[in-house]
Structures are given as C-alpha cells and as structure tokens.
PDB file of C-alpha atoms in Angstrom:
ATOM      1  CA  MET A   8     149.694   5.299 192.209  1.00  0.00           C
ATOM      2  CA  GLN A   9     147.311   8.143 191.450  1.00  0.00           C
ATOM      3  CA  ASP A  10     145.955   8.127 195.004  1.00  0.00           C
ATOM      4  CA  ALA A  11     149.490   8.060 196.392  1.00  0.00           C
ATOM      5  CA  LEU A  12     150.445  11.082 194.297  1.00  0.00           C
ATOM      6  CA  LYS A  13     147.282  12.948 195.344  1.00  0.00           C
ATOM      7  CA  ILE A  14     147.954  12.233 199.021  1.00  0.00           C
ATOM      8  CA  GLY A  15     151.578  13.271 198.612  1.00  0.00           C
ATOM      9  CA  PHE A  16     150.487  16.564 197.073  1.00  0.00           C
ATOM     10  CA  LEU A  17     147.943  17.222 199.816  1.00  0.00           C
ATOM     11  CA  SER A  18     150.572  16.543 202.453  1.00  0.00           C
ATOM     12  CA  PHE A  19     152.966  18.929 200.729  1.00  0.00           C
ATOM     13  CA  ASP A  20     150.270  21.570 200.296  1.00  0.00           C
ATOM     14  CA  SER A  21     149.252  21.536 203.957  1.00  0.00           C
ATOM     15  CA  THR A  22     152.895  21.677 205.041  1.00  0.00           C
ATOM     16  CA  ARG A  23     153.554  24.531 202.617  1.00  0.00           C
ATOM     17  CA  ALA A  24     150.588  26.474 203.984  1.00  0.00           C
ATOM     18  CA  SER A  25     151.788  26.135 207.578  1.00  0.00           C
ATOM     19  CA  SER A  26     155.544  26.541 207.149  1.00  0.00           C
ATOM     20  CA  ASN A  27     157.524  29.425 205.680  1.00  0.00           C
ATOM     21  CA  ASP A  28     160.417  27.258 204.530  1.00  0.00           C
ATOM     22  CA  VAL A  29     158.410  24.827 202.342  1.00  0.00           C
ATOM     23  CA  ASP A  30     157.429  25.908 198.850  1.00  0.00           C
ATOM     24  CA  HIS A  31     157.260  24.865 195.237  1.00  0.00           C
ATOM     25  CA  PRO A  32     158.561  23.230 193.141  1.00  0.00           C
ATOM     26  CA  ILE A  33     157.529  19.677 193.984  1.00  0.00           C
ATOM     27  CA  GLU A  34     159.914  17.054 192.694  1.00  0.00           C
ATOM     28  CA  VAL A  35     158.137  13.762 191.977  1.00  0.00           C
ATOM     29  CA  VAL A  36     159.989  10.535 191.353  1.00  0.00           C
ATOM     30  CA  MET A  37     157.980   7.442 190.519  1.00  0.00           C
ATOM     31  CA  TYR A  38     159.063   3.871 189.981  1.00  0.00           C
ATOM     32  CA  GLN A  39     156.922   1.150 188.465  1.00  0.00           C
ATOM     33  CA  LYS A  40     157.663  -2.237 189.964  1.00  0.00           C
ATOM     34  CA  ASP A  41     160.074  -4.372 187.923  1.00  0.00           C
ATOM     35  CA  SER A  42     160.443  -1.698 185.231  1.00  0.00           C
ATOM     36  CA  PHE A  43     164.008  -0.682 186.136  1.00  0.00           C
ATOM     37  CA  GLN A  44     163.056   2.888 185.204  1.00  0.00           C
ATOM     38  CA  VAL A  45     162.215   5.965 187.206  1.00  0.00           C
ATOM     39  CA  THR A  46     160.034   8.791 185.995  1.00  0.00           C
ATOM     40  CA  GLU A  47     160.832  12.265 187.280  1.00  0.00           C
ATOM     41  CA  HIS A  48     158.720  15.391 187.067  1.00  0.00           C
ATOM     42  CA  ARG A  49     158.859  18.856 188.572  1.00  0.00           C
ATOM     43  CA  PHE A  50     155.581  20.625 189.364  1.00  0.00           C
ATOM     44  CA  GLU A  51     155.749  24.394 189.647  1.00  0.00           C
ATOM     45  CA  LYS A  52     153.228  26.452 191.601  1.00  0.00           C
ATOM     46  CA  HIS A  53     151.180  27.350 188.510  1.00  0.00           C
ATOM     47  CA  ASP A  54     150.846  23.649 187.637  1.00  0.00           C
ATOM     48  CA  LEU A  55     149.005  22.810 190.856  1.00  0.00           C
ATOM     49  CA  ASP A  56     147.505  26.072 192.073  1.00  0.00           C
ATOM     50  CA  TYR A  57     143.998  25.098 190.945  1.00  0.00           C
ATOM     51  CA  VAL A  58     144.245  21.745 192.761  1.00  0.00           C
ATOM     52  CA  GLY A  59     145.157  23.462 196.033  1.00  0.00           C
ATOM     53  CA  LYS A  60     142.282  25.914 195.646  1.00  0.00           C
ATOM     54  CA  GLN A  61     139.819  23.112 194.934  1.00  0.00           C
ATOM     55  CA  TRP A  62     141.037  21.167 197.964  1.00  0.00           C
ATOM     56  CA  SER A  63     140.719  24.233 200.183  1.00  0.00           C
ATOM     57  CA  ALA A  64     137.143  24.812 198.989  1.00  0.00           C
ATOM     58  CA  SER A  65     136.315  21.143 199.581  1.00  0.00           C
ATOM     59  CA  LEU A  66     137.647  21.350 203.132  1.00  0.00           C
ATOM     60  CA  SER A  67     135.629  24.482 203.844  1.00  0.00           C
ATOM     61  CA  ASN A  68     132.465  22.851 202.550  1.00  0.00           C
ATOM     62  CA  SER A  69     133.147  19.728 204.595  1.00  0.00           C
ATOM     63  CA  VAL A  70     133.563  21.751 207.782  1.00  0.00           C
ATOM     64  CA  GLN A  71     130.172  23.374 207.194  1.00  0.00           C
ATOM     65  CA  LYS A  72     128.573  19.929 206.828  1.00  0.00           C
ATOM     66  CA  LEU A  73     129.954  18.475 210.072  1.00  0.00           C
ATOM     67  CA  PRO A  74     127.366  17.796 212.789  1.00  0.00           C
ATOM     68  CA  VAL A  75     127.232  20.361 215.583  1.00  0.00           C
ATOM     69  CA  GLU A  76     125.192  18.760 218.370  1.00  0.00           C
ATOM     70  CA  TRP A  77     128.322  17.322 219.996  1.00  0.00           C
ATOM     71  CA  MET A  78     129.390  20.917 220.786  1.00  0.00           C
ATOM     72  CA  ASP A  79     126.221  21.762 222.707  1.00  0.00           C
ATOM     73  CA  THR A  80     127.649  20.744 226.084  1.00  0.00           C
ATOM     74  CA  VAL A  81     130.531  23.192 225.719  1.00  0.00           C
ATOM     75  CA  PHE A  82     128.359  26.077 224.571  1.00  0.00           C
ATOM     76  CA  ASN A  83     125.804  25.331 227.278  1.00  0.00           C
ATOM     77  CA  LYS A  84     128.567  25.631 229.877  1.00  0.00           C
ATOM     78  CA  MET A  85     129.533  28.996 228.418  1.00  0.00           C
ATOM     79  CA  GLU A  86     125.935  30.221 228.719  1.00  0.00           C
ATOM     80  CA  VAL A  87     125.761  29.167 232.381  1.00  0.00           C
ATOM     81  CA  THR A  88     129.085  30.858 233.120  1.00  0.00           C
ATOM     82  CA  SER A  89     128.166  34.109 231.357  1.00  0.00           C
ATOM     83  CA  SER A  90     124.806  34.339 233.140  1.00  0.00           C
ATOM     84  CA  ASN A  91     126.449  34.133 236.583  1.00  0.00           C
TER      85      ASN A  91
END
C-alpha cells in the first residue's frame, strides 16, 4: 500500500506540474481488504512539498547519470551538417 500511495503521489505531482488546473489538496481514500472501513486523509501542499522537491532532485541526478554514447550518432550528424 505504501508503494501504491507513493506512485499515486508521483503521478499527481507530475500532472500538477504540467497542468494549470490540477493542484493541492490531494484527497486519499484507502481501504484495507475485508475491514469494512475506509480511511480518508487530505494532504495540503505544505504536507508534501518536501517530497516533491526530493523527487525532482532525484530525477535530475538520474538524468545526469544516464549513458550518453547512444546520442553520438545524432550529434555526429549535426557536426557533418554544420561543416558543410
């Protein structure tokens, strides 16, 4: 359930960042199988701001660590074109 909630937040956060009409609060409703009870919680922006910032930093670091040799063919073509 924790992973599901994390993924749900990340999905919300990326949608919020790319769309003007999506914003906090996040309403979470969880149901534990066979419990006949739901748990509801509202997260405001200040509750999750640090999580969004940490995720953004993690993404930036991951981009820097991606391999680059696969791009060589494209950049080589650009060099040939610009030298002509």
